[in-house]
Short mmCIF file of C-alpha atoms in Angstrom, two decimals:
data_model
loop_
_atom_site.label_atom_id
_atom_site.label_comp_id
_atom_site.label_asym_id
_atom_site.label_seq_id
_atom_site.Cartn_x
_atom_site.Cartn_y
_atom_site.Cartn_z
CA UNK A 1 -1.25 -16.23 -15.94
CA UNK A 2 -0.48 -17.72 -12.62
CA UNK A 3 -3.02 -17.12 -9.86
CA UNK A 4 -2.44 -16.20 -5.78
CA UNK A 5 -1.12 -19.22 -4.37
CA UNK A 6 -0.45 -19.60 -0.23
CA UNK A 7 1.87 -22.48 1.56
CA UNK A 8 0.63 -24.41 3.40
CA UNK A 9 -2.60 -25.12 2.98
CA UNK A 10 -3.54 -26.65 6.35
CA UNK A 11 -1.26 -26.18 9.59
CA UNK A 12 -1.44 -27.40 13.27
CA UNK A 13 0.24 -25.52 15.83
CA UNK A 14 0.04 -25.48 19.95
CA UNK A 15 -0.50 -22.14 21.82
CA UNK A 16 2.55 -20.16 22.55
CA UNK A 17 4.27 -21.15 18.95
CA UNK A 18 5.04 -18.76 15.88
CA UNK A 19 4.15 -19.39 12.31
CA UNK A 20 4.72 -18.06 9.10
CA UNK A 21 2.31 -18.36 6.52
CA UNK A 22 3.35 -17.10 2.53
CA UNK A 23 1.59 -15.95 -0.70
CA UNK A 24 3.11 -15.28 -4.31
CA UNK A 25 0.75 -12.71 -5.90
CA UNK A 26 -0.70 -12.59 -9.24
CA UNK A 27 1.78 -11.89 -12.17
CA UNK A 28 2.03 -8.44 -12.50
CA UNK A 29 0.03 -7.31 -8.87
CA UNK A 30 2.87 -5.51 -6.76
CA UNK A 31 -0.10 -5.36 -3.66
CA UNK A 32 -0.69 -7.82 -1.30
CA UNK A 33 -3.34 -8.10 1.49
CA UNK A 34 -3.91 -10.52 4.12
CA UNK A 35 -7.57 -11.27 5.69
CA UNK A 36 -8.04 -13.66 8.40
CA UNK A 37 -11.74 -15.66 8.12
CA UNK A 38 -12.78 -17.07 11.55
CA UNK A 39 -15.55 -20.20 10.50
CA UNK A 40 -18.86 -18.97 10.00
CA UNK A 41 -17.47 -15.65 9.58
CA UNK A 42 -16.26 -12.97 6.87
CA UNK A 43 -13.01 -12.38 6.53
CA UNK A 44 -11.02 -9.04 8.62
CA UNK A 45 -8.96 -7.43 7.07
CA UNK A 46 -5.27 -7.56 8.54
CA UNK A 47 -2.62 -5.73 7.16
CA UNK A 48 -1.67 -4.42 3.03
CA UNK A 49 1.60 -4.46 1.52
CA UNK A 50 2.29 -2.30 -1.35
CA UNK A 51 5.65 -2.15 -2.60
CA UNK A 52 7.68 -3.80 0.17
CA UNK A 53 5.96 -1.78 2.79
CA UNK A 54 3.19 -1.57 5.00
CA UNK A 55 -0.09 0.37 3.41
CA UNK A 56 -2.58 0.00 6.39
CA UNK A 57 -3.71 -2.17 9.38
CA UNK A 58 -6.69 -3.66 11.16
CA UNK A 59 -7.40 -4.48 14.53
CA UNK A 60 -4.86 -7.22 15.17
CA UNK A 61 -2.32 -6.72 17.52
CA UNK A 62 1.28 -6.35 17.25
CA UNK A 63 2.16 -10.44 17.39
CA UNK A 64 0.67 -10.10 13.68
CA UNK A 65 3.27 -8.99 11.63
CA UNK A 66 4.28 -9.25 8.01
CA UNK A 67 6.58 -8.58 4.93
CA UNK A 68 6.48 -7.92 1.20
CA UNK A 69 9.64 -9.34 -0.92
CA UNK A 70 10.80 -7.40 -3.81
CA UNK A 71 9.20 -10.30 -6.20
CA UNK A 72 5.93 -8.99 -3.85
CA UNK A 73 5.43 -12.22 -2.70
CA UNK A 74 4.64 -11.61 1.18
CA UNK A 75 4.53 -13.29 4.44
CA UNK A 76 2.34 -13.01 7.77
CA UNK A 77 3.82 -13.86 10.79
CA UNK A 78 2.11 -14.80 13.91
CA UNK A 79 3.58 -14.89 17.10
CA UNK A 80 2.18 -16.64 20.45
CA UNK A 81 -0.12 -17.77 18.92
CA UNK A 82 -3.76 -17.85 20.50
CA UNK A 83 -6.32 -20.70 20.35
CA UNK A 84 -8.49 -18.06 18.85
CA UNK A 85 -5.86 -17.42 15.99
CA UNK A 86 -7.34 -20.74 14.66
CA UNK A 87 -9.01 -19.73 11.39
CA UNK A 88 -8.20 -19.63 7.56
CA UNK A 89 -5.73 -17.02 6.69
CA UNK A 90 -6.50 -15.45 2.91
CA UNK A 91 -4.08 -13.28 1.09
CA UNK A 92 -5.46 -11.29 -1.78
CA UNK A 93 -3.25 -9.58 -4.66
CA UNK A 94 -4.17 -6.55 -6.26
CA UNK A 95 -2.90 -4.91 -9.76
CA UNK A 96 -1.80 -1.39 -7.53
CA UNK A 97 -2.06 0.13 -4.38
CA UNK A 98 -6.04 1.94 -4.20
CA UNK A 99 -7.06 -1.03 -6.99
CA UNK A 100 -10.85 -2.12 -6.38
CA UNK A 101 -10.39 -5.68 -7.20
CA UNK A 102 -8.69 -8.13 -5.21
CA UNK A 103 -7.74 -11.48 -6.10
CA UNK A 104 -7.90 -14.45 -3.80
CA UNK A 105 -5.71 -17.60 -2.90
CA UNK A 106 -6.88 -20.57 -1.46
CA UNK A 107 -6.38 -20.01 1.87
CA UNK A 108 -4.51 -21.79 4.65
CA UNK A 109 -5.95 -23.24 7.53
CA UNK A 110 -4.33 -23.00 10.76
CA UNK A 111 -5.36 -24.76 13.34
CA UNK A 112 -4.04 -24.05 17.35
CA UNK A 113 -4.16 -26.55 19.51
CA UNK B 1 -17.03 2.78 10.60
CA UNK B 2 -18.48 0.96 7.57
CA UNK B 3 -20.42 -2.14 7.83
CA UNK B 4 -22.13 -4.79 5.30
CA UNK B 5 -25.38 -6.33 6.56
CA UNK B 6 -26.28 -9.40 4.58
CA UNK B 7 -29.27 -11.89 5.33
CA UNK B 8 -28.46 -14.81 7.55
CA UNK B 9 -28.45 -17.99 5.98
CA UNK B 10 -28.68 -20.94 5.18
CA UNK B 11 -30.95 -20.87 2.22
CA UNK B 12 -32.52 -24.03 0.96
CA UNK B 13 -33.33 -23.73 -2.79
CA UNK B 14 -34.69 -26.27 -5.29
CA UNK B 15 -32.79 -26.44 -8.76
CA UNK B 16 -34.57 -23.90 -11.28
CA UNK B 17 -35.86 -21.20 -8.45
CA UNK B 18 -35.35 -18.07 -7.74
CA UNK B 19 -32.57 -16.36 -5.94
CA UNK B 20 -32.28 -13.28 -4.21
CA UNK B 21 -29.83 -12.80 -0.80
CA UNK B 22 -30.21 -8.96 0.12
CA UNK B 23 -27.32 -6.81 1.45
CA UNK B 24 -26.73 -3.62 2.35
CA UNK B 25 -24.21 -1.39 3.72
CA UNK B 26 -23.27 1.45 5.64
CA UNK B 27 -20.47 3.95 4.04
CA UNK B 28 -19.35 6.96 4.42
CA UNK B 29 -18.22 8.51 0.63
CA UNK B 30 -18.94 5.94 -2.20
CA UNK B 31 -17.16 2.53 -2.00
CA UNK B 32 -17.37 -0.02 -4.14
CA UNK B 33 -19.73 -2.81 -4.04
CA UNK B 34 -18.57 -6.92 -4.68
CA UNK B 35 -20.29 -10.12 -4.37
CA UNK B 36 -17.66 -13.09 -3.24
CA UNK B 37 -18.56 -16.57 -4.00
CA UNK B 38 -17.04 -19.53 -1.87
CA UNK B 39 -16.97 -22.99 -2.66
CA UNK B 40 -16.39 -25.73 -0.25
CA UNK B 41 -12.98 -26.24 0.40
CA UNK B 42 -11.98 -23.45 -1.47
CA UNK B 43 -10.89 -19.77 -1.48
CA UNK B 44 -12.92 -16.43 -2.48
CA UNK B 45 -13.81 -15.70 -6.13
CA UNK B 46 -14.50 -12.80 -7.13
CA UNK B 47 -18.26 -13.37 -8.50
CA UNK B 48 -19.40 -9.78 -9.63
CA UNK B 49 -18.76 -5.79 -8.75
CA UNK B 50 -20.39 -2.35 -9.11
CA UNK B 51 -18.26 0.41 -8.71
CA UNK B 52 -20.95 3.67 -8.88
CA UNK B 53 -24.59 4.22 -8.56
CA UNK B 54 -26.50 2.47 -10.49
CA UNK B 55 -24.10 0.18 -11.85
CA UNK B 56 -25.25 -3.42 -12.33
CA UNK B 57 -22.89 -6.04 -12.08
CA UNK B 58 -23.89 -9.51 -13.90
CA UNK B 59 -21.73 -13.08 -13.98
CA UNK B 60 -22.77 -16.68 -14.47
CA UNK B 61 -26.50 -15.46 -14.74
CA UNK B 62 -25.89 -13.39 -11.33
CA UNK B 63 -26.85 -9.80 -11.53
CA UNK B 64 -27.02 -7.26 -9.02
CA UNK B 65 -27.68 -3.32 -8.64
CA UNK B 66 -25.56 -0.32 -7.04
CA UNK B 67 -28.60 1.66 -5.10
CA UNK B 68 -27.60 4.45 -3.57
CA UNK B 69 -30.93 5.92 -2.21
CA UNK B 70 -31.64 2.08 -0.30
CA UNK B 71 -27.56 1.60 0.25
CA UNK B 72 -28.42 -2.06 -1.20
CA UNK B 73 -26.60 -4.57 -3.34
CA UNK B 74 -28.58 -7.40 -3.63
CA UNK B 75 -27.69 -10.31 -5.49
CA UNK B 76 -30.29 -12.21 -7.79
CA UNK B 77 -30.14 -15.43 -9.81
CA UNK B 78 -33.06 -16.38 -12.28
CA UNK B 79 -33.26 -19.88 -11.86
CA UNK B 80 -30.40 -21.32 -9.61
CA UNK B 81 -28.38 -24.78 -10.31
CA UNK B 82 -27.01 -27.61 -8.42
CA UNK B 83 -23.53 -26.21 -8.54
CA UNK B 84 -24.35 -22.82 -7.04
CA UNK B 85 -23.79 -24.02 -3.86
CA UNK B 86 -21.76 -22.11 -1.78
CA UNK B 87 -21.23 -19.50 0.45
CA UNK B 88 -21.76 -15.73 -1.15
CA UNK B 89 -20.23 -12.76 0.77
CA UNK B 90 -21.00 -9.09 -0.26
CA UNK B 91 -17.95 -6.62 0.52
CA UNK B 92 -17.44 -2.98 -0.03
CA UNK B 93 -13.76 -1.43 -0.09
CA UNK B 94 -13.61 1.51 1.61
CA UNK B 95 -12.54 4.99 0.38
CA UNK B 96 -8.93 4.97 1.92
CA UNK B 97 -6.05 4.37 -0.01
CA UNK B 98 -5.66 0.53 0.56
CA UNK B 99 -9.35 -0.17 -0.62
CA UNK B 100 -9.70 -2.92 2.07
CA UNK B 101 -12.49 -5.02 1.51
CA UNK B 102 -15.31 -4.74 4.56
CA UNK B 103 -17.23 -7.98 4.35
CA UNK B 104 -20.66 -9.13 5.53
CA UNK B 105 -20.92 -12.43 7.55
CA UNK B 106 -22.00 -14.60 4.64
CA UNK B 107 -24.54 -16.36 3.49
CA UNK B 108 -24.57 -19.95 2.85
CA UNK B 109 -27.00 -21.47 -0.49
CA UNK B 110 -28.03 -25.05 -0.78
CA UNK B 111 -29.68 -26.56 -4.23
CA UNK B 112 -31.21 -29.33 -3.90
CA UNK B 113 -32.00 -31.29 -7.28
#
């Protein structure tokens, strides 16, 4: 069984750029969610996926955007970016929309310059 | 809104002691209770989970105990190792239908040999 896995794992960026940062769920989980840990801090929550569509969102403004594939892989997109966007991005999978348990990748670090 | 209150860190242990980190939380319904575990370097792991009152959740000689009437979670260890250094998080997921997680702040655990 093949766990969450994100690309990259570390990024640099400059304010004002875009990025895209992606995560292939867990065999068999068809929800994604995406959490965004400032250092020293617990991770927000962002924005869920569930089934190619968007199942609730945090306080993050619009410039945070994502998608869910039909494999339910999923990508968040972040637009002018923002020194303070610097922080590692998690994406959890889950076996079903309302499932307790999520499951967590590694993380990627982005870092804005 | 809900919140997770977890003792500030860090906490200096000897190999062999005791552990306790205390958390509690503020809900409204009945969420779900989970203990994260971070490793340097390295993503979230789900370390242990209590889904009802009086549930105990116990993995890798962690335990710790659903209490409604104190709205407390708090994790224990008997006698703590080396290798249990890390960060520990305690989350709830909240009652809507995307069961985001709601994490406390952290709290980091050194063992020294």
């Amino acid at each position: 069984e093949t766990g969450v896995t994100q690309s990259p794992t570390h990024l640099i960026k400059t304010r004002g750029q875009q990025v895209t940062l992606r995560c292939s769920s867990q065999s068999g989980h068809n929800t994604v969610s995406w959490y965004q840990q400032a250092l020293g801090q617990g991770p927000q929550f962002i924005f869920q996926y569930y089934r190619e569509e968007e199942n609730g969102r945090g306080n993050f403004p619009p410039r945070f955007s994502g998608l869910q594939f039909p494999n339910y892989s999923s990508e968040l997109n972040v637009n002018a970016l923002e020194l303070d966007d610097s922080a590692l991005y998690l994406c959890a999978s889950s076996l079903a929309q309302g499932a307790e348990t999520q499951y967590f990748g590694p993380g990627t670090r982005l870092l804005v310059l | 809104g809900d919140s997770v209150t977890q003792m500030e860190g860090p906490v200096t242990l000897s190999e062999e002691a005791f552990l306790t980190i205390n958390c509690t939380y503020t809900a409204t319904g009945y969420p779900s209770l989970f203990w994260y575990v971070q490793y340097p370097g390295e993503g979230l792991q789900l370390l242990l989970k209590a889904t009802k009152a009086d549930d105990k959740g116990s993995n890798k000689g962690f335990e710790a105990t659903y209490r409604k009437e104190t709205t407390s979670f708090h994790l224990e260890k008997g006698s703590v190792q080396v290798s249990d250094s890390a960060v520990y998080f305690c989350a709830l997921s909240d009652a809507g239908n995307n069961r985001k997680l709601i994490w406390g702040l952290g709290t980091s655990l050194a063992v020294n040999p």
